[in-house]
Amino acid sequence: GRYNLRKRRKTTHDNLVDRISYLPHEILVTILSLLPLKEAASTSILSRQWQYLWTSTMNLNFDDEDTLCRTAKPPGGEAQELANLRYVNWVNSVVEQHRGPKVEQFRVSFHLDNRSSSSIDKWIRFAMKKGVQMLDIDFLEYGFHQSYTLFPHQVFGFKQGSAWRPFCFEVPNLDPCMYTGFKSLKDLRFKNVDIAEEVLQYFLSNCPVLERLSVYNSRYVSRLRVVGTSIALKYLGIWECFMMESIEIRDANLVSFTYAGHTMINLLIRNVPRLVDVSICEPNNLFFEVVFAQLSYCLSQLETLNLTYNV
Ligand SMILES: *[C@@H]1O[C@H](CO)[C@@H](O)[C@H](O)[C@H]1NC(C)=O
Ligand SMILES: *[C@@H]1O[C@H](CO)[C@@H](O)[C@H](O)[C@H]1NC(C)=O
């Protein structure tokens, strides 16, 4: 508190010792990592010792609420363009300055379109290199038709030169040299990102500790398979993915499964002994009959079942 500090300065000036700066580097970095990014960055003015300390922060949450409120809608205007540019520059500059060996959380949340794709590509590579544990990408949306198609698939060495959209339907052509791996990734969230089915499937099979996957409003995913005990996934949530047709969960470690959408899907659940929590929200007159039939192999083991009729 500024007030207290001033008062203390008058009375006990001699006792005012900066003990915080003497804490070990790791502890200071841990403390800074708990602060919102902009506040952490503002500690750089404290002293020469603090100037670069914040660049080791482990939580990079680029959640720019101020800018978002000011440019709420409509999209496409000049103010929006400027805000986008500022946002991309902000993320780029932090990513370039970052000095710490690892990043636990990396979160971007902004109205980004494919003009920023080379930057986004860079961010994902950066997160991968720093052993990110939680990756959260939200491109926001103004409505279904305005959500953008974008995911930097070349990060994984998928076929170069393929346009974003058709890529979703292509067979991946992996180049292992380009892929350093998401070895520490535990929690992956995509919101309003049109991610390709192959990329999702790739994450599932190649992230050895991935426990949580949520996908919200991704337009081109139509099938998902969580099959085999080698897949670590425990929590799966799929929301508003309009093209979704089928989800297969078999011989897996899943504990919790949520699906909510405006289409009925083919749901196949077999031999998922740890599954205890299921939530399904769909539109259909026959909803309950169909869902009970689909869940018949796991009904007896469930602890919670949430069925919601989506009108
Ligand atoms: C971005 O997307 C638009 C609309 O889908 C497309 O016309 C344009 O060519 C794309 N630009 C780039 C750089 O990919
Ligand atoms: C049940 O599912 C609906 C639709 O997804 C959701 O809105 C609601 O919060 C869920 N209820 C509980 C108790 O989890």
Short mmCIF file of C-alpha atoms and ligand atoms in Angstrom, two decimals:
data_model
loop_
_atom_site.label_atom_id
_atom_site.label_comp_id
_atom_site.label_asym_id
_atom_site.label_seq_id
_atom_site.Cartn_x
_atom_site.Cartn_y
_atom_site.Cartn_z
CA GLY A 1 0.00 0.00 0.00
CA ARG A 2 1.38 3.35 -1.02
CA TYR A 3 -0.11 5.11 1.98
CA ASN A 4 1.47 2.80 4.51
CA LEU A 5 4.79 2.93 2.80
CA ARG A 6 4.86 6.72 2.90
CA LYS A 7 3.89 6.79 6.53
CA ARG A 8 6.51 4.23 7.40
CA ARG A 9 9.14 6.08 5.50
CA LYS A 10 8.64 9.08 7.76
CA THR A 11 8.75 7.21 10.99
CA THR A 12 10.96 4.17 10.47
CA HIS A 13 13.04 5.17 7.52
CA ASP A 14 16.12 3.39 8.75
CA ASN A 15 14.36 0.04 8.98
CA LEU A 16 13.15 0.09 5.42
CA VAL A 17 15.18 -2.69 3.89
CA ASP A 18 14.40 -4.25 0.53
CA ARG A 19 14.30 -7.88 1.54
CA ILE A 20 12.35 -9.05 -1.51
CA SER A 21 15.19 -8.37 -3.91
CA TYR A 22 17.41 -10.69 -1.89
CA LEU A 23 15.16 -13.68 -2.44
CA PRO A 24 16.54 -16.38 -4.72
CA HIS A 25 15.91 -15.88 -8.42
CA GLU A 26 13.56 -18.88 -8.68
CA ILE A 27 11.34 -17.57 -5.91
CA LEU A 28 11.14 -14.12 -7.47
CA VAL A 29 10.25 -15.66 -10.81
CA THR A 30 7.58 -17.80 -9.16
CA ILE A 31 6.09 -14.71 -7.52
CA LEU A 32 6.19 -12.74 -10.76
CA SER A 33 4.55 -15.65 -12.56
CA LEU A 34 1.53 -15.22 -10.31
CA LEU A 35 1.01 -11.65 -11.46
CA PRO A 36 -0.92 -10.63 -14.56
CA LEU A 37 1.56 -10.26 -17.38
CA LYS A 38 1.38 -6.48 -17.64
CA GLU A 39 1.93 -6.08 -13.92
CA ALA A 40 4.85 -8.46 -13.98
CA ALA A 41 6.36 -6.44 -16.83
CA SER A 42 5.92 -3.21 -14.92
CA THR A 43 8.34 -4.44 -12.23
CA SER A 44 11.12 -3.81 -14.75
CA ILE A 45 11.28 -0.18 -13.62
CA LEU A 46 12.11 -1.05 -10.01
CA SER A 47 15.84 -1.36 -10.38
CA ARG A 48 18.51 -2.77 -12.64
CA GLN A 49 18.15 -6.14 -10.94
CA TRP A 50 14.44 -6.20 -11.72
CA GLN A 51 14.73 -4.94 -15.25
CA TYR A 52 14.72 -8.36 -16.92
CA LEU A 53 13.39 -10.53 -14.12
CA TRP A 54 9.84 -10.54 -15.46
CA THR A 55 11.05 -11.95 -18.78
CA SER A 56 11.39 -15.28 -17.00
CA THR A 57 7.72 -15.41 -16.06
CA MET A 58 6.20 -18.85 -16.52
CA ASN A 59 2.66 -17.72 -17.20
CA LEU A 60 2.10 -15.91 -20.44
CA ASN A 61 -1.53 -15.02 -20.41
CA PHE A 62 -2.14 -12.52 -23.19
CA ASP A 63 -5.60 -11.66 -22.12
CA ASP A 64 -6.12 -8.09 -23.10
CA GLU A 65 -9.44 -7.15 -21.59
CA ASP A 66 -8.91 -3.41 -21.89
CA THR A 67 -8.44 -3.50 -25.62
CA LEU A 68 -11.21 -6.03 -26.04
CA CYS A 69 -13.76 -3.84 -24.33
CA ARG A 70 -12.82 -0.80 -26.34
CA THR A 71 -13.08 -2.58 -29.67
CA ALA A 72 -15.94 -4.87 -28.81
CA LYS A 73 -17.72 -4.78 -32.17
CA PRO A 74 -18.27 -4.61 -35.09
CA PRO A 75 -15.26 -6.36 -36.56
CA GLY A 76 -13.26 -5.17 -39.51
CA GLY A 77 -13.10 -1.46 -38.69
CA GLU A 78 -9.99 0.62 -38.51
CA ALA A 79 -9.96 0.58 -34.72
CA GLN A 80 -10.10 -3.19 -34.86
CA GLU A 81 -7.18 -3.34 -37.27
CA LEU A 82 -5.13 -1.15 -35.00
CA ALA A 83 -6.04 -3.17 -31.93
CA ASN A 84 -5.06 -6.38 -33.73
CA LEU A 85 -1.74 -4.92 -34.70
CA ARG A 86 -1.10 -3.77 -31.16
CA TYR A 87 -2.03 -7.15 -29.76
CA VAL A 88 0.19 -9.08 -32.16
CA ASN A 89 3.08 -6.70 -31.49
CA TRP A 90 2.61 -7.09 -27.77
CA VAL A 91 2.72 -10.89 -27.89
CA ASN A 92 5.65 -10.85 -30.31
CA SER A 93 7.67 -8.51 -28.15
CA VAL A 94 7.12 -10.55 -24.98
CA VAL A 95 7.91 -13.79 -26.79
CA GLU A 96 11.11 -12.28 -28.18
CA GLN A 97 12.20 -10.95 -24.80
CA HIS A 98 11.42 -14.09 -22.86
CA ARG A 99 14.52 -15.49 -21.18
CA GLY A 100 13.23 -18.14 -18.78
CA PRO A 101 13.83 -21.80 -19.51
CA LYS A 102 10.16 -22.74 -19.34
CA VAL A 103 6.62 -21.57 -19.78
CA GLU A 104 3.77 -23.29 -17.93
CA GLN A 105 0.82 -21.47 -19.41
CA PHE A 106 0.50 -19.81 -22.76
CA ARG A 107 -2.80 -18.21 -23.56
CA VAL A 108 -3.82 -15.96 -26.42
CA SER A 109 -7.28 -14.57 -26.72
CA PHE A 110 -8.02 -12.06 -29.44
CA HIS A 111 -9.81 -11.50 -32.75
CA LEU A 112 -6.99 -12.78 -34.89
CA ASP A 113 -7.29 -13.68 -38.52
CA ASN A 114 -5.02 -15.37 -41.00
CA ARG A 115 -2.94 -12.25 -41.59
CA SER A 116 -1.35 -12.93 -38.25
CA SER A 117 -0.61 -16.51 -39.13
CA SER A 118 3.17 -16.19 -39.26
CA SER A 119 3.18 -14.64 -35.79
CA ILE A 120 0.85 -17.28 -34.40
CA ASP A 121 3.03 -19.94 -35.90
CA LYS A 122 5.98 -18.42 -34.07
CA TRP A 123 4.06 -18.33 -30.77
CA ILE A 124 3.18 -22.01 -30.98
CA ARG A 125 6.77 -22.95 -31.73
CA PHE A 126 7.89 -20.84 -28.80
CA ALA A 127 5.40 -22.51 -26.45
CA MET A 128 6.49 -25.90 -27.68
CA LYS A 129 10.17 -25.10 -27.18
CA LYS A 130 9.54 -23.89 -23.63
CA GLY A 131 7.74 -27.07 -22.64
CA VAL A 132 4.31 -25.50 -22.21
CA GLN A 133 1.86 -27.33 -19.92
CA MET A 134 -1.30 -25.44 -20.73
CA LEU A 135 -1.96 -24.07 -24.18
CA ASP A 136 -5.10 -22.05 -24.64
CA ILE A 137 -5.92 -20.46 -27.97
CA ASP A 138 -9.07 -18.45 -28.44
CA PHE A 139 -9.59 -16.36 -31.57
CA LEU A 140 -12.92 -15.10 -30.29
CA GLU A 141 -15.85 -14.69 -32.62
CA TYR A 142 -18.62 -12.43 -33.67
CA GLY A 143 -20.76 -15.19 -35.04
CA PHE A 144 -20.44 -18.40 -36.90
CA HIS A 145 -19.66 -16.98 -40.35
CA GLN A 146 -16.97 -14.70 -39.10
CA SER A 147 -14.92 -17.15 -37.18
CA TYR A 148 -11.57 -17.66 -38.77
CA THR A 149 -9.86 -20.65 -40.19
CA LEU A 150 -6.48 -20.84 -38.75
CA PHE A 151 -4.03 -23.15 -37.21
CA PRO A 152 -0.34 -23.14 -37.84
CA HIS A 153 -0.11 -26.69 -39.04
CA GLN A 154 3.39 -26.21 -40.43
CA VAL A 155 4.48 -26.18 -36.80
CA PHE A 156 4.00 -29.92 -36.87
CA GLY A 157 5.58 -30.29 -40.25
CA PHE A 158 2.26 -30.94 -41.92
CA LYS A 159 2.18 -30.42 -45.67
CA GLN A 160 3.51 -27.01 -46.60
CA GLY A 161 1.71 -24.71 -48.94
CA SER A 162 -1.73 -26.17 -48.39
CA ALA A 163 -4.31 -23.53 -47.71
CA TRP A 164 -5.83 -23.51 -44.24
CA ARG A 165 -9.22 -24.76 -45.18
CA PRO A 166 -8.52 -27.59 -47.62
CA PHE A 167 -5.83 -28.75 -45.27
CA CYS A 168 -8.48 -29.98 -42.91
CA PHE A 169 -9.33 -32.70 -45.36
CA GLU A 170 -5.83 -33.69 -46.28
CA VAL A 171 -3.74 -36.52 -45.05
CA PRO A 172 -0.90 -35.19 -42.95
CA ASN A 173 2.62 -35.58 -44.17
CA LEU A 174 4.79 -35.42 -41.09
CA ASP A 175 8.34 -34.31 -40.99
CA PRO A 176 9.72 -35.52 -37.66
CA CYS A 177 12.69 -33.16 -37.82
CA MET A 178 10.47 -30.12 -37.47
CA TYR A 179 8.59 -31.45 -34.51
CA THR A 180 10.26 -31.00 -31.14
CA GLY A 181 7.22 -32.16 -29.26
CA PHE A 182 4.72 -31.11 -26.66
CA LYS A 183 6.21 -33.45 -24.09
CA SER A 184 4.85 -31.54 -21.08
CA LEU A 185 1.49 -30.50 -22.48
CA LYS A 186 -1.29 -31.40 -20.03
CA ASP A 187 -4.11 -29.12 -20.94
CA LEU A 188 -5.06 -28.04 -24.45
CA ARG A 189 -7.90 -25.67 -25.24
CA PHE A 190 -9.04 -24.43 -28.61
CA LYS A 191 -11.81 -21.94 -28.92
CA ASN A 192 -13.01 -20.53 -32.23
CA VAL A 193 -10.04 -22.08 -33.96
CA ASP A 194 -10.73 -24.17 -37.04
CA ILE A 195 -8.32 -26.88 -36.24
CA ALA A 196 -7.91 -29.86 -38.52
CA GLU A 197 -9.01 -33.28 -37.40
CA GLU A 198 -5.57 -34.67 -38.12
CA VAL A 199 -3.96 -32.06 -35.90
CA LEU A 200 -6.27 -32.88 -32.99
CA GLN A 201 -5.65 -36.56 -33.49
CA TYR A 202 -1.95 -35.86 -33.65
CA PHE A 203 -2.03 -34.04 -30.30
CA LEU A 204 -3.89 -36.96 -28.73
CA SER A 205 -1.41 -39.56 -29.91
CA ASN A 206 1.79 -37.59 -29.43
CA CYS A 207 1.44 -35.71 -26.17
CA PRO A 208 2.35 -38.30 -23.56
CA VAL A 209 0.82 -36.42 -20.59
CA LEU A 210 -2.11 -34.66 -22.23
CA GLU A 211 -4.95 -34.99 -19.71
CA ARG A 212 -7.41 -32.39 -20.81
CA LEU A 213 -8.69 -31.43 -24.23
CA SER A 214 -11.42 -28.96 -24.96
CA VAL A 215 -12.56 -27.80 -28.34
CA TYR A 216 -15.16 -25.13 -28.77
CA ASN A 217 -16.62 -23.95 -32.08
CA SER A 218 -14.20 -25.56 -34.45
CA ARG A 219 -15.89 -25.93 -37.80
CA TYR A 220 -14.16 -28.71 -39.64
CA VAL A 221 -13.77 -31.46 -37.12
CA SER A 222 -16.18 -34.25 -37.95
CA ARG A 223 -14.66 -37.28 -36.26
CA LEU A 224 -12.66 -37.87 -33.17
CA ARG A 225 -11.17 -41.10 -31.90
CA VAL A 226 -9.85 -41.55 -28.41
CA VAL A 227 -8.77 -45.13 -28.73
CA GLY A 228 -6.13 -47.05 -26.85
CA THR A 229 -4.63 -47.04 -23.38
CA SER A 230 -1.55 -45.17 -24.62
CA ILE A 231 -3.67 -42.02 -24.85
CA ALA A 232 -3.38 -40.25 -21.51
CA LEU A 233 -6.52 -38.14 -21.91
CA LYS A 234 -8.85 -37.96 -18.89
CA TYR A 235 -11.11 -35.02 -19.67
CA LEU A 236 -12.64 -34.42 -23.06
CA GLY A 237 -15.02 -31.59 -23.87
CA ILE A 238 -16.46 -30.80 -27.29
CA TRP A 239 -18.74 -27.81 -27.70
CA GLU A 240 -20.53 -26.37 -30.73
CA CYS A 241 -18.50 -28.14 -33.37
CA PHE A 242 -21.03 -28.02 -36.16
CA MET A 243 -19.54 -30.66 -38.41
CA MET A 244 -19.08 -33.25 -35.71
CA GLU A 245 -20.46 -36.62 -36.78
CA SER A 246 -18.89 -39.22 -34.59
CA ILE A 247 -16.85 -39.66 -31.45
CA GLU A 248 -15.34 -42.98 -30.56
CA ILE A 249 -13.92 -43.61 -27.11
CA ARG A 250 -12.55 -47.09 -26.65
CA ASP A 251 -10.07 -48.86 -24.37
CA ALA A 252 -9.21 -45.42 -22.99
CA ASN A 253 -8.38 -43.72 -19.68
CA LEU A 254 -11.11 -41.11 -19.93
CA VAL A 255 -12.79 -40.02 -16.69
CA SER A 256 -15.05 -37.29 -17.96
CA PHE A 257 -16.71 -36.62 -21.29
CA THR A 258 -18.82 -33.65 -22.37
CA TYR A 259 -20.46 -33.11 -25.70
CA ALA A 260 -22.74 -30.20 -26.49
CA GLY A 261 -23.87 -29.31 -29.96
CA HIS A 262 -26.67 -28.77 -32.41
CA THR A 263 -26.29 -32.10 -34.17
CA MET A 264 -26.77 -35.67 -33.08
CA ILE A 265 -23.56 -37.58 -33.23
CA ASN A 266 -22.63 -41.22 -33.44
CA LEU A 267 -21.24 -41.91 -30.06
CA LEU A 268 -19.38 -45.11 -29.44
CA ILE A 269 -18.13 -45.77 -25.93
CA ARG A 270 -16.64 -49.18 -25.12
CA ASN A 271 -14.39 -50.39 -22.37
CA VAL A 272 -13.63 -47.10 -20.66
CA PRO A 273 -13.54 -48.39 -17.07
CA ARG A 274 -12.66 -45.06 -15.41
CA LEU A 275 -15.40 -43.03 -17.05
CA VAL A 276 -17.69 -41.67 -14.33
CA ASP A 277 -18.89 -38.33 -15.60
CA VAL A 278 -20.84 -37.83 -18.82
CA SER A 279 -22.67 -34.75 -20.02
CA ILE A 280 -24.47 -34.63 -23.34
CA CYS A 281 -26.49 -31.85 -24.86
CA GLU A 282 -28.08 -32.49 -28.28
CA PRO A 283 -31.22 -31.74 -30.26
CA ASN A 284 -33.47 -34.62 -31.21
CA ASN A 285 -36.89 -35.99 -30.47
CA LEU A 286 -35.36 -39.37 -29.90
CA PHE A 287 -32.52 -37.89 -27.91
CA PHE A 288 -33.00 -39.88 -24.73
CA GLU A 289 -33.56 -43.25 -26.39
CA VAL A 290 -30.56 -42.78 -28.64
CA VAL A 291 -28.25 -41.56 -25.92
CA PHE A 292 -29.19 -44.33 -23.51
CA ALA A 293 -28.50 -46.86 -26.23
CA GLN A 294 -25.16 -45.23 -27.00
CA LEU A 295 -24.19 -45.18 -23.36
CA SER A 296 -25.47 -48.65 -22.56
CA TYR A 297 -21.95 -50.07 -22.15
CA CYS A 298 -20.98 -47.57 -19.48
CA LEU A 299 -24.24 -46.54 -17.79
CA SER A 300 -23.76 -48.70 -14.72
CA GLN A 301 -20.39 -47.21 -13.87
CA LEU A 302 -21.38 -43.53 -14.15
CA GLU A 303 -21.54 -41.26 -11.12
CA THR A 304 -23.02 -38.28 -12.92
CA LEU A 305 -24.99 -38.17 -16.12
CA ASN A 306 -26.20 -34.83 -17.40
CA LEU A 307 -28.54 -34.99 -20.39
CA THR A 308 -29.81 -31.72 -21.79
CA TYR A 309 -32.18 -31.35 -24.70
CA ASN A 310 -30.78 -28.64 -26.97
CA VAL A 311 -33.60 -26.67 -28.59
C1 LIG B 1 -7.11 -15.25 -45.45
O1 LIG B 1 -8.44 -15.69 -45.57
C2 LIG B 1 -9.15 -15.05 -46.61
C3 LIG B 1 -10.62 -15.47 -46.51
O2 LIG B 1 -10.76 -16.84 -46.27
C4 LIG B 1 -8.49 -15.40 -47.96
O3 LIG B 1 -9.19 -14.79 -49.02
C5 LIG B 1 -7.03 -14.93 -47.92
O4 LIG B 1 -6.37 -15.32 -49.11
C6 LIG B 1 -6.31 -15.51 -46.72
N1 LIG B 1 -5.00 -14.89 -46.60
C7 LIG B 1 -3.90 -15.57 -46.30
C8 LIG B 1 -2.67 -14.76 -46.12
O5 LIG B 1 -3.89 -16.78 -46.11
C1 LIG B 2 -25.68 -29.97 -17.86
O1 LIG B 2 -25.39 -29.67 -19.22
C2 LIG B 2 -25.85 -28.39 -19.66
C3 LIG B 2 -25.63 -28.29 -21.15
O2 LIG B 2 -24.33 -28.58 -21.51
C4 LIG B 2 -25.17 -27.30 -18.87
O3 LIG B 2 -25.63 -26.07 -19.29
C5 LIG B 2 -25.42 -27.50 -17.40
O4 LIG B 2 -24.70 -26.56 -16.66
C6 LIG B 2 -25.03 -28.91 -16.96
N1 LIG B 2 -25.46 -29.12 -15.58
C7 LIG B 2 -24.66 -29.56 -14.63
C8 LIG B 2 -25.27 -29.74 -13.29
O5 LIG B 2 -23.48 -29.82 -14.84
#
